[in-house]
Amino acid sequence: MNELHFETSPYLLQHANNPIYWKAWNEASLDKARKENKLIIVSIGYSACHWCHVMEHESFEDEEVAAIMNKHFISIKVDREERPDVDATYMKAVQIMTGQGGWPMNAVLLPDGRPVWGGTYFRKNNWIDTLQQLQNLYETEPEKMEEYASKLLGGIQSLVLLGQNTTGAIANPENIVPIVEKWAKSFDWEFGGYARAPKFMMPNNFLFLQRYGFQEKRQDILEFVDITLTRMAWGGLFDTLDGGFSRYSVDMKWHVPHFEKMLYDNGQLMSLYADAYKRTKNPLYKEVIEKTHSFLTKELLDDSGAFYSALDADSLNEKGHLEEGAFYVWEKQQLIEILKEDFDLFAQLFNINEFGYWENGYFVLIQNDSLENIAEANSISTETLKLKKHNWEKLLYTIREQRAKPRLDDKILTSWNALMLKGYTDAYKATGNETYINAARRNALFICDKLWHADGHLWRTYKNGTAKIKGFLEDYALTAEAFISMYEATLEEKWLMYAKQLADYCLENFYDEKQQFFAYTSAKEEQLIAAHFETEDNVIPASNSVIANVLYKLSLLFDNTYYEKNALQMLYLIIPNLDYPSAFSNWLNLWLDLSNKNKELAVCGPNADEAIKQINSQYLPHVIIAGSNTESSLPFLHDRFVENELLFYICHNRTCDLPKKTIEETLTDLQAK
């Protein structure tokens, strides 16, 4: 029977009525394959994945396919967002076998879990033919499968970045210069991002590039960052009517998105636009923050203060069929009838023309010029155009809300909520808007109350009042990072202590002395066929790069040389492997922390929290901030408090200058070359 109706994952529940005898990934399912000596099909996807839905409709809802799978195989469905460890392990196998990866990802395993075949999307006939051939080979020449499985497993294990048990001095951060120069050759100077399609946003790349451009006085790099952020904000990747970014665009100009909206993107982009707003005070960046918050509040916020995972790419069209992007697109005649005499101006702004055309008579709204330029060309004021734009968006939003909405993935993931928590703290720092820190606080308390077990471990996922699946390194690292940001925003030391607790838990349960990196899975939990050490940053930064940054920051605040040693040893081993910097931007961020331009700031005394608000509103990526209104036991703040006096201590490499007494003097010093 199909067992997925016992699950809580929306993706697994989507498959609960398939005629296939799907099982979830668990010990009972794996044990059944071993006992019955059957091949395992592991099929991995996620709820917002368009091609996952296509393969389900074409194959997994088909009785002929079901007959073959049910007779010969143990079939296991995996939500990659619930079990990123399983996904990462078998994605490596598929990439070795085919040279590419993606979702849906389908692999066939021996009963002991070793893969022998894999790929991504398959049409029905190809899928049937492949399964029949594999089953025939397993029955007639199992030794061939055994031999191939052993070789493939060796290939997977060889991908582990081995710690060489060597130590040494880390090269001067000035060596980042040629790395960035090489990186810049891939920049798209017209639309931003990288000169290729599809186009992913990669927020961590731009967090680093913005910091590097600022610290190194590289106006060209900052210009590239601003081109990228402006073009992304102009849509159609960004939903100008309701806020929120889609996962990526299929073209070079950020126009036609793959329409699903993911929490992890929007959390990170909130941080990125907040930093950019601090640096530039560009009202467009603030508008993005406000609209993203509006979207999150309306569509992804749970009553508990936690956030759901995603909105699907697909929604029901006017004929009642699931169609990618149906909720978001417009026909020209529709817009003419809605906007009437304003249509021509609207069409200029949002490109109801060849530039904004998608397919099948549909347009995706996209801006291609500034409001100032468009207003001037039409002999109206910018303020008039801004007001019109606001009213048009409000009108179209109201009409669009009558359409069938995309499906919601309402599971709550710890690491993704941590990214959103940090996004809100960063938005608060940049704007001072109390709404954002209130949202952050509710979210942080949810993580503490519902996702953090009394024995110290985090849960991975939460739904229907139940937390389950032990957390992975990603959950701990990103939550610790978010708690540090909460401390920086509020000066409430409990958040810093929580971050330290999580870092200590990781050192005890995830750190591998031989590899000198943190394993993705706790040593206490189920071990898959090969250990996974996540070191390359992707759309979410690598869990090892995040925990390294966390440990380094905590080492300064707690005067803990063991944290520093572990963080910098990982960096030491990574630097020789920096082949393509876009996959190592968070490591580059850590490397830049070692620059002689980096500083620490302690603010101690009455109203230190109010002073910190002013300091946080400035773009100071090279400064680690701490402070207290009262005497503090935090080592970095030891002996810094003087009764009834607000003092600012600027330090570098654990050596501090004499304290300053005004914010103005402090900021002048911090912003100096």
XYZ file of C-alpha atoms in Angstrom:
673
model
C 0.000 0.000 0.000
C 0.971 3.647 -0.376
C 2.148 4.765 3.074
C 2.623 8.478 2.403
C -0.707 9.430 3.977
C 1.053 8.890 7.319
C 3.459 11.765 6.536
C 3.189 15.520 7.119
C 5.317 16.834 4.235
C 3.063 18.498 1.616
C 5.289 17.027 -1.122
C 4.883 13.492 0.180
C 1.164 14.018 0.720
C 0.845 15.107 -2.929
C 1.867 11.531 -3.801
C -0.271 9.798 -1.159
C -2.973 8.863 -3.686
C -0.620 7.539 -6.376
C -1.194 3.853 -7.228
C 2.472 3.236 -6.393
C 3.217 1.664 -3.015
C 5.313 4.612 -1.911
C 7.107 4.506 1.409
C 8.941 7.241 3.303
C 12.685 7.095 3.931
C 13.026 5.288 7.242
C 14.657 2.200 8.713
C 11.545 0.063 8.182
C 11.480 0.807 4.433
C 15.194 0.117 4.033
C 14.942 -3.052 6.109
C 12.105 -4.324 3.908
C 14.314 -3.964 0.815
C 17.114 -5.907 2.502
C 14.824 -8.701 3.706
C 13.076 -9.097 0.336
C 16.309 -8.541 -1.629
C 14.654 -5.928 -3.853
C 16.083 -2.940 -5.647
C 15.098 0.418 -4.174
C 13.740 3.326 -6.184
C 14.393 6.600 -4.373
C 12.565 9.532 -5.964
C 13.421 12.969 -4.568
C 11.721 16.319 -5.112
C 9.918 19.128 -3.331
C 6.433 20.590 -3.340
C 7.158 23.697 -5.440
C 9.019 21.758 -8.152
C 7.232 22.072 -11.514
C 8.884 19.099 -13.241
C 8.241 16.940 -10.181
C 4.532 17.548 -10.757
C 4.894 16.752 -14.467
C 6.588 13.402 -13.813
C 4.004 12.560 -11.170
C 1.174 13.149 -13.636
C 2.862 11.320 -16.532
C 4.282 8.349 -14.613
C 3.486 8.066 -10.927
C -0.279 8.377 -11.445
C -0.145 5.716 -14.187
C -1.302 2.150 -13.458
C 1.149 0.553 -15.909
C 4.086 2.265 -14.210
C 2.694 1.362 -10.795
C 2.417 -2.326 -11.698
C 6.130 -2.528 -12.533
C 7.310 -0.490 -9.540
C 5.070 -2.336 -7.081
C 6.048 -5.815 -8.288
C 9.825 -5.474 -8.421
C 10.933 -2.489 -6.331
C 10.708 -0.886 -2.921
C 9.707 2.663 -3.869
C 10.673 5.514 -1.533
C 9.609 9.146 -1.900
C 11.801 11.810 -0.285
C 11.112 15.493 0.312
C 14.568 16.960 -0.233
C 13.739 19.835 2.103
C 13.012 17.430 4.976
C 15.953 15.136 4.223
C 18.711 17.215 2.596
C 21.216 14.547 3.691
C 19.582 11.880 1.519
C 19.256 14.323 -1.356
C 22.913 15.401 -1.182
C 24.188 11.813 -1.057
C 22.290 10.529 -4.072
C 22.608 13.782 -6.011
C 26.378 13.204 -5.953
C 25.778 9.779 -7.491
C 23.522 11.183 -10.215
C 26.021 13.910 -11.032
C 28.830 11.365 -11.315
C 26.708 9.161 -13.602
C 25.157 11.837 -15.806
C 27.250 14.979 -15.380
C 24.252 16.978 -14.166
C 21.619 17.082 -11.471
C 18.235 18.548 -10.667
C 14.761 17.644 -9.517
C 12.919 15.403 -9.683
C 15.925 13.235 -8.958
C 15.456 9.496 -9.354
C 17.936 6.787 -8.423
C 17.887 3.010 -8.208
C 19.782 1.461 -5.310
C 20.849 -2.009 -4.284
C 19.056 -3.307 -1.176
C 21.955 -2.022 0.955
C 21.458 1.556 -0.304
C 24.340 1.793 -2.780
C 23.227 3.478 -6.036
C 23.553 1.770 -9.425
C 21.630 4.131 -11.707
C 20.128 7.605 -11.620
C 18.851 10.644 -13.469
C 16.318 13.443 -13.225
C 13.062 13.783 -15.198
C 11.936 10.838 -17.346
C 8.962 10.406 -19.635
C 6.742 7.402 -18.983
C 8.097 5.065 -21.666
C 11.733 5.819 -20.848
C 11.017 5.257 -17.184
C 9.340 1.901 -17.801
C 12.086 0.706 -20.163
C 14.825 1.679 -17.740
C 13.213 -0.041 -14.769
C 12.612 -3.231 -16.740
C 16.237 -3.325 -17.916
C 17.554 -2.751 -14.415
C 15.340 -5.434 -12.923
C 16.364 -7.907 -15.643
C 20.052 -7.169 -15.031
C 19.590 -7.599 -11.278
C 17.973 -11.010 -11.812
C 20.451 -12.313 -14.416
C 23.793 -10.635 -13.661
C 23.694 -9.215 -10.123
C 27.490 -9.338 -9.921
C 27.700 -6.604 -12.580
C 25.506 -4.346 -10.473
C 27.596 -5.142 -7.393
C 30.802 -4.201 -9.197
C 29.349 -0.949 -10.531
C 27.863 -0.035 -7.140
C 31.256 -0.468 -5.482
C 32.984 1.750 -8.049
C 30.282 4.401 -7.837
C 30.407 4.429 -4.037
C 34.168 4.946 -4.279
C 33.512 7.918 -6.534
C 31.046 9.416 -4.058
C 33.457 8.959 -1.173
C 36.277 10.534 -3.176
C 34.291 13.784 -3.365
C 34.817 14.343 0.359
C 37.206 17.242 0.911
C 39.834 15.487 2.963
C 41.416 17.332 5.823
C 45.152 17.024 5.255
C 46.051 17.299 8.945
C 48.289 20.200 8.044
C 48.234 23.663 9.480
C 49.903 26.874 8.512
C 49.571 30.598 8.187
C 46.590 31.857 6.207
C 47.545 33.987 3.236
C 47.003 37.723 3.503
C 43.454 38.760 2.494
C 45.068 40.921 -0.199
C 45.189 37.644 -2.157
C 41.431 38.012 -2.640
C 42.119 40.689 -5.285
C 43.001 38.323 -8.197
C 40.128 36.036 -7.188
C 37.627 38.872 -7.559
C 39.244 39.956 -10.838
C 38.729 36.465 -12.229
C 35.183 36.433 -10.880
C 34.365 39.775 -12.534
C 34.860 38.240 -15.982
C 31.526 36.446 -15.548
C 29.568 39.581 -14.521
C 26.609 40.747 -16.626
C 27.069 44.524 -16.671
C 23.701 45.195 -18.331
C 21.294 43.217 -16.160
C 23.490 42.228 -13.231
C 24.115 38.742 -11.933
C 26.137 36.392 -14.078
C 26.200 36.357 -17.860
C 24.276 33.129 -18.270
C 20.791 31.688 -18.043
C 19.030 30.422 -16.043
C 19.876 33.135 -13.555
C 19.938 32.420 -9.820
C 20.149 35.265 -7.325
C 22.894 33.827 -5.048
C 22.397 36.374 -2.226
C 25.560 35.372 -0.373
C 27.662 36.228 -3.430
C 26.356 39.783 -3.405
C 26.605 40.166 0.364
C 30.313 39.448 -0.031
C 30.851 41.510 -3.188
C 29.120 44.499 -1.597
C 31.320 44.197 1.475
C 34.457 43.746 -0.617
C 33.647 46.733 -2.831
C 32.976 48.886 0.215
C 36.020 47.818 2.214
C 38.443 47.964 -0.682
C 37.010 51.192 -2.149
C 36.108 49.383 -5.384
C 33.423 51.566 -6.906
C 33.172 49.283 -9.947
C 32.203 46.304 -7.756
C 29.633 48.396 -5.883
C 28.221 49.590 -9.205
C 27.833 45.974 -10.320
C 26.047 45.086 -7.073
C 23.655 48.020 -7.535
C 22.948 47.089 -11.162
C 22.098 43.581 -9.993
C 19.877 44.625 -7.094
C 18.059 47.227 -9.180
C 17.401 44.888 -12.088
C 16.256 42.107 -9.753
C 13.892 44.518 -8.013
C 12.434 45.665 -11.336
C 11.023 42.160 -11.950
C 9.515 39.946 -13.133
C 11.669 37.876 -10.741
C 10.332 40.173 -8.008
C 6.557 40.267 -7.709
C 5.904 43.998 -7.880
C 2.219 43.580 -6.948
C 2.574 41.531 -3.779
C 6.303 41.347 -3.025
C 8.499 38.290 -2.757
C 11.115 36.893 -5.094
C 10.769 33.774 -7.194
C 13.549 31.174 -7.116
C 15.306 32.098 -10.378
C 14.710 33.481 -13.851
C 14.915 31.359 -16.975
C 16.396 34.254 -19.008
C 19.264 36.736 -18.797
C 17.237 39.808 -17.765
C 15.529 38.523 -14.569
C 12.252 38.599 -16.507
C 10.468 35.248 -16.588
C 10.825 33.495 -13.257
C 10.497 29.864 -12.367
C 7.505 31.065 -10.418
C 7.842 29.269 -7.076
C 8.610 31.524 -4.115
C 10.887 30.025 -1.479
C 11.336 31.224 2.096
C 15.110 30.730 1.994
C 15.508 33.145 -0.938
C 13.353 35.837 0.584
C 15.043 35.646 3.977
C 18.499 36.079 2.478
C 17.371 38.793 0.072
C 15.857 40.735 2.968
C 19.375 40.771 4.487
C 20.994 41.729 1.186
C 18.637 44.624 0.434
C 18.884 45.786 4.060
C 22.679 46.025 3.775
C 22.357 47.787 0.425
C 19.869 50.250 1.894
C 22.275 51.043 4.733
C 24.986 51.777 2.198
C 22.983 53.791 -0.349
C 19.679 54.868 1.279
C 18.153 53.974 -2.105
C 14.336 54.080 -1.646
C 13.939 51.194 -4.123
C 15.810 48.903 -1.742
C 13.600 49.948 1.152
C 10.525 49.313 -0.991
C 11.761 45.776 -1.684
C 12.133 45.160 2.060
C 8.633 46.496 2.749
C 6.994 44.511 -0.038
C 8.840 41.328 0.919
C 7.626 41.734 4.497
C 4.083 42.275 3.225
C 4.235 39.110 1.120
C 5.675 37.022 3.946
C 3.051 38.246 6.398
C 0.143 37.525 4.067
C 1.262 34.267 2.497
C 3.875 32.427 4.592
C 3.400 33.483 8.228
C 2.016 30.932 10.654
C 0.009 32.122 13.664
C 2.919 30.992 15.860
C 5.357 33.478 14.332
C 7.132 30.839 12.256
C 7.176 30.835 8.460
C 6.066 28.234 5.942
C 8.432 26.967 3.282
C 7.157 27.875 -0.182
C 4.480 28.754 -2.697
C 4.252 26.484 -5.721
C 5.165 27.514 -9.265
C 1.897 26.018 -10.510
C -1.671 27.158 -9.955
C -5.047 26.466 -11.560
C -5.699 28.396 -14.776
C -9.110 29.546 -16.012
C -9.768 26.032 -17.338
C -9.037 24.436 -13.982
C -5.713 22.924 -15.034
C -2.448 23.329 -13.164
C -0.212 25.676 -15.132
C 3.144 27.223 -14.288
C 2.830 30.957 -13.589
C -0.940 31.090 -14.184
C -1.466 33.178 -11.054
C 1.045 35.881 -12.027
C 0.747 36.619 -15.750
C -1.451 39.057 -17.695
C -2.907 39.366 -21.193
C -2.696 42.736 -22.920
C -6.439 43.078 -23.468
C -7.054 42.391 -19.778
C -4.751 45.244 -18.840
C -6.321 47.630 -21.359
C -9.759 46.981 -19.882
C -8.537 47.357 -16.294
C -6.328 50.429 -16.692
C -8.319 52.293 -19.365
C -6.775 55.720 -20.085
C -3.737 54.900 -17.945
C -2.806 51.874 -20.037
C -0.251 53.582 -22.310
C 1.748 54.948 -19.393
C 1.435 51.650 -17.517
C 2.646 49.810 -20.637
C 5.745 52.003 -20.768
C 6.545 51.405 -17.117
C 5.915 47.639 -17.081
C 6.842 46.856 -20.697
C 3.632 45.539 -22.206
C 5.652 45.185 -25.378
C 8.219 42.844 -26.878
C 10.577 43.313 -23.924
C 7.936 42.178 -21.407
C 6.298 39.471 -23.529
C 6.580 35.891 -22.306
C 4.574 33.364 -24.377
C 1.043 32.364 -25.436
C -0.174 35.965 -25.269
C 1.051 36.447 -21.710
C 3.118 39.267 -20.254
C 5.222 39.218 -17.098
C 5.428 42.706 -15.578
C 8.982 44.071 -15.672
C 10.425 47.557 -15.324
C 13.315 48.504 -17.614
C 14.000 52.105 -16.658
C 13.895 54.318 -13.588
C 10.742 56.123 -12.532
C 12.619 59.404 -12.902
C 13.416 58.786 -16.572
C 9.929 57.541 -17.422
C 8.324 60.501 -15.641
C 10.561 62.979 -17.484
C 9.802 61.366 -20.849
C 6.083 61.815 -20.154
C 6.371 65.347 -18.734
C 5.018 64.414 -15.320
C 6.629 64.542 -11.889
C 8.296 61.500 -10.399
C 5.968 61.753 -7.405
C 2.930 61.618 -9.699
C 4.267 58.492 -11.388
C 5.084 56.892 -8.025
C 1.508 57.455 -6.899
C 0.114 56.045 -10.133
C 2.397 53.005 -9.847
C 1.237 52.398 -6.290
C -2.438 52.646 -7.318
C -1.956 50.392 -10.365
C -0.264 47.752 -8.239
C -3.026 47.929 -5.641
C -5.709 47.584 -8.332
C -4.056 44.639 -10.087
C -3.322 42.952 -6.768
C -7.012 43.112 -5.829
C -8.017 41.586 -9.175
C -5.285 38.933 -9.032
C -6.412 37.841 -5.568
C -9.594 36.516 -7.179
C -7.544 33.921 -9.082
C -6.767 30.451 -7.750
C -3.636 30.799 -5.649
C -0.507 28.661 -5.945
C -0.346 25.716 -3.582
C 1.309 26.287 -0.218
C 4.023 24.131 1.360
C 3.139 24.720 4.994
C 5.894 22.762 6.710
C 8.194 24.834 8.907
C 11.932 24.243 8.469
C 14.415 25.316 11.128
C 17.256 26.496 8.892
C 14.975 28.421 6.534
C 13.279 30.128 9.481
C 16.732 31.058 10.770
C 17.493 32.734 7.434
C 14.227 34.642 7.705
C 14.937 35.550 11.326
C 18.269 37.046 10.277
C 16.550 38.825 7.390
C 14.216 40.543 9.833
C 16.977 41.525 12.246
C 18.942 42.996 9.343
C 15.872 44.881 8.104
C 15.412 46.299 11.599
C 19.041 47.384 11.802
C 18.771 49.134 8.442
C 15.432 50.888 8.909
C 14.738 51.027 12.644
C 11.222 49.742 11.939
C 10.030 48.002 15.130
C 7.709 45.767 13.098
C 10.731 43.859 11.838
C 12.345 43.204 15.216
C 8.966 42.133 16.587
C 8.652 39.593 13.772
C 12.202 38.439 14.454
C 11.539 38.035 18.166
C 8.402 35.941 17.628
C 10.284 33.736 15.213
C 13.280 33.320 17.525
C 11.015 32.372 20.431
C 9.259 29.800 18.227
C 12.597 28.182 17.394
C 13.533 28.067 21.068
C 10.154 26.776 22.246
C 9.220 24.325 19.500
C 12.364 23.332 17.613
C 15.021 23.128 20.336
C 14.839 19.984 22.453
C 15.773 19.988 26.118
C 18.684 17.614 25.443
C 20.312 20.223 23.190
C 19.424 19.031 19.705
C 17.389 20.966 17.143
C 14.562 19.458 15.161
C 14.559 19.898 11.381
C 10.869 20.320 10.626
C 7.572 21.180 12.300
C 3.964 20.759 11.252
C 0.597 20.183 12.892
C 2.035 20.792 16.350
C 4.771 18.187 15.984
C 8.513 18.609 15.484
C 10.404 15.738 13.863
C 13.642 14.671 12.133
C 16.830 15.525 14.023
C 18.456 18.685 12.683
C 21.412 18.791 10.316
C 24.468 21.034 10.513
C 22.659 23.612 8.369
C 19.974 23.990 11.047
C 22.456 24.610 13.859
C 24.812 26.885 11.924
C 22.128 29.158 10.472
C 20.226 29.351 13.757
C 23.409 30.289 15.631
C 24.138 32.957 13.022
C 20.593 34.346 13.354
C 20.836 34.443 17.150
C 24.081 36.421 16.919
C 22.260 38.890 14.678
C 19.437 39.105 17.238
C 22.023 40.011 19.863
C 23.569 42.666 17.624
C 20.135 44.208 17.059
C 18.953 44.174 20.681
C 22.035 43.700 22.931
C 20.051 40.982 24.753
C 22.856 38.617 25.766
C 20.660 35.528 25.976
C 20.714 35.312 22.169
C 24.495 35.315 22.149
C 24.548 32.599 24.810
C 22.112 30.533 22.731
C 24.391 30.893 19.709
C 27.316 29.676 21.810
C 25.292 26.677 23.024
C 24.525 25.680 19.432
C 28.151 26.129 18.368
C 29.302 23.954 21.275
C 26.738 21.299 20.319
C 28.116 21.281 16.770
C 31.695 20.899 17.991
C 30.662 17.964 20.145
C 28.377 16.147 17.698
C 29.277 17.180 14.134
C 32.999 17.958 14.085
C 35.194 15.315 12.425
C 38.759 15.458 13.752
C 40.141 13.544 10.770
C 38.494 15.688 8.103
C 38.844 18.889 10.156
C 35.384 19.909 8.997
C 31.874 19.406 10.332
C 29.849 16.505 8.965
C 26.398 17.381 7.680
C 24.817 14.740 9.941
C 25.370 14.372 13.674
C 27.521 11.416 14.705
C 24.571 10.343 16.904
C 22.181 9.935 13.981
C 21.596 7.631 10.999
C 24.686 7.408 8.785
C 24.148 7.059 5.043
C 26.388 5.209 2.587
C 28.919 8.059 2.561
C 29.586 10.961 4.889
C 28.659 14.404 3.565
C 30.732 17.507 4.294
C 29.040 20.559 2.804
C 31.730 23.100 1.914
C 30.577 24.827 -1.289
C 28.159 27.749 -1.043
C 25.102 27.545 -3.229
C 21.743 29.334 -3.140
C 22.102 28.774 0.611
C 25.654 29.155 1.947
C 27.418 25.919 2.897
C 26.823 24.818 6.469
C 30.591 24.578 7.078
C 31.177 28.123 5.851
C 28.368 29.386 8.092
C 29.616 27.612 11.224
C 33.159 28.826 10.475
C 31.938 32.443 10.361
C 29.930 31.869 13.550
C 32.896 30.385 15.406
C 35.198 33.198 14.373
C 32.785 35.876 15.581
C 32.168 34.011 18.848
C 35.922 33.594 19.333
C 36.303 37.367 19.515
C 33.302 37.963 21.754
C 34.105 35.115 24.164
C 37.902 35.323 23.848
C 37.886 31.651 22.844
C 41.000 30.597 20.928
C 39.601 27.088 20.335
C 36.727 28.515 18.285
C 39.180 30.649 16.324
C 41.534 27.725 15.697
C 38.757 25.540 14.266
C 37.312 28.307 12.091
C 40.661 29.333 10.630
C 41.832 25.750 10.119
C 38.820 25.150 7.881
C 39.555 28.365 6.005
C 43.206 27.312 5.633
C 42.137 24.056 3.973
C 39.544 25.758 1.749
C 41.709 28.536 0.285
C 43.730 26.271 -2.066
C 40.436 24.940 -3.477
C 38.968 28.317 -4.452
C 38.605 27.446 -8.133
C 35.355 29.319 -8.754
C 34.691 32.035 -6.176
C 30.899 32.072 -6.558
C 30.865 28.752 -4.657
C 33.050 30.099 -1.843
C 31.778 33.628 -1.171
C 31.020 32.929 2.483
C 34.557 31.603 2.966
C 35.833 34.769 1.280
C 33.799 36.722 3.811
C 35.620 34.931 6.629
C 38.964 35.542 4.933
C 38.144 39.242 4.688
C 37.562 39.249 8.466
C 41.332 38.861 8.798
C 41.974 42.152 6.988
C 43.712 44.894 8.918
C 40.672 47.057 8.106
C 38.476 44.920 10.355
C 37.508 46.227 13.777
C 35.441 45.385 16.835
C 33.250 47.852 18.690
C 32.092 47.703 22.305
C 29.403 50.158 23.401
C 28.965 50.212 27.166
C 26.890 52.392 29.451
C 23.387 53.758 29.906
C 21.331 53.697 26.680
C 23.941 51.607 24.881
C 21.068 49.862 23.088
C 19.846 53.198 21.691
C 23.360 54.079 20.535
C 23.641 50.684 18.869
C 20.507 51.446 16.836
C 22.240 54.461 15.308
C 25.410 52.507 14.633
C 23.486 49.568 13.149
C 21.840 51.908 10.643
C 25.263 52.544 9.072
C 26.873 50.123 6.634
C 29.847 48.783 8.626
C 30.403 45.208 7.391
C 33.973 45.225 8.709
C 32.923 45.858 12.317
C 31.851 43.259 14.896
C 29.485 44.943 17.351
C 28.763 44.228 21.016
C 27.487 46.255 23.923
C 25.585 46.449 27.177
C 23.546 48.917 29.215
C 24.930 47.410 32.434
C 27.945 45.489 33.694
C 28.383 42.376 31.533
C 30.096 39.022 32.017
C 30.827 38.746 28.296
C 34.636 38.531 28.016
C 34.800 41.119 25.222
C 32.965 43.620 27.457
C 34.890 42.831 30.649
C 35.956 45.925 32.611
C 34.445 48.233 29.990
C 31.448 49.481 31.959
C 31.654 52.790 33.830
C 28.655 53.911 35.890
C 26.628 56.734 34.283
C 28.957 57.071 31.301
C 28.386 55.909 27.711
C 31.694 54.800 26.182
C 32.669 53.480 22.746
C 35.689 51.163 22.505
C 37.162 50.511 19.052
C 39.397 47.457 18.933
C 41.459 45.568 16.396
C 42.894 42.092 16.868
C 42.082 42.125 20.612
C 43.748 45.495 21.195
C 41.568 48.508 21.988
C 42.010 52.256 21.714
C 41.070 54.619 24.491
C 37.274 54.927 24.662
C 35.415 57.606 22.738
C 32.443 59.462 24.163
C 30.315 60.328 21.114
C 28.727 58.384 18.311
C 29.913 60.948 15.772
C 33.557 60.499 16.732
C 33.147 56.732 16.798
C 31.553 56.540 13.350
C 34.221 58.829 11.895
C 36.886 56.447 13.163
C 35.063 53.288 12.036
C 34.445 54.666 8.549
C 38.014 55.886 8.072
C 40.326 54.069 5.674
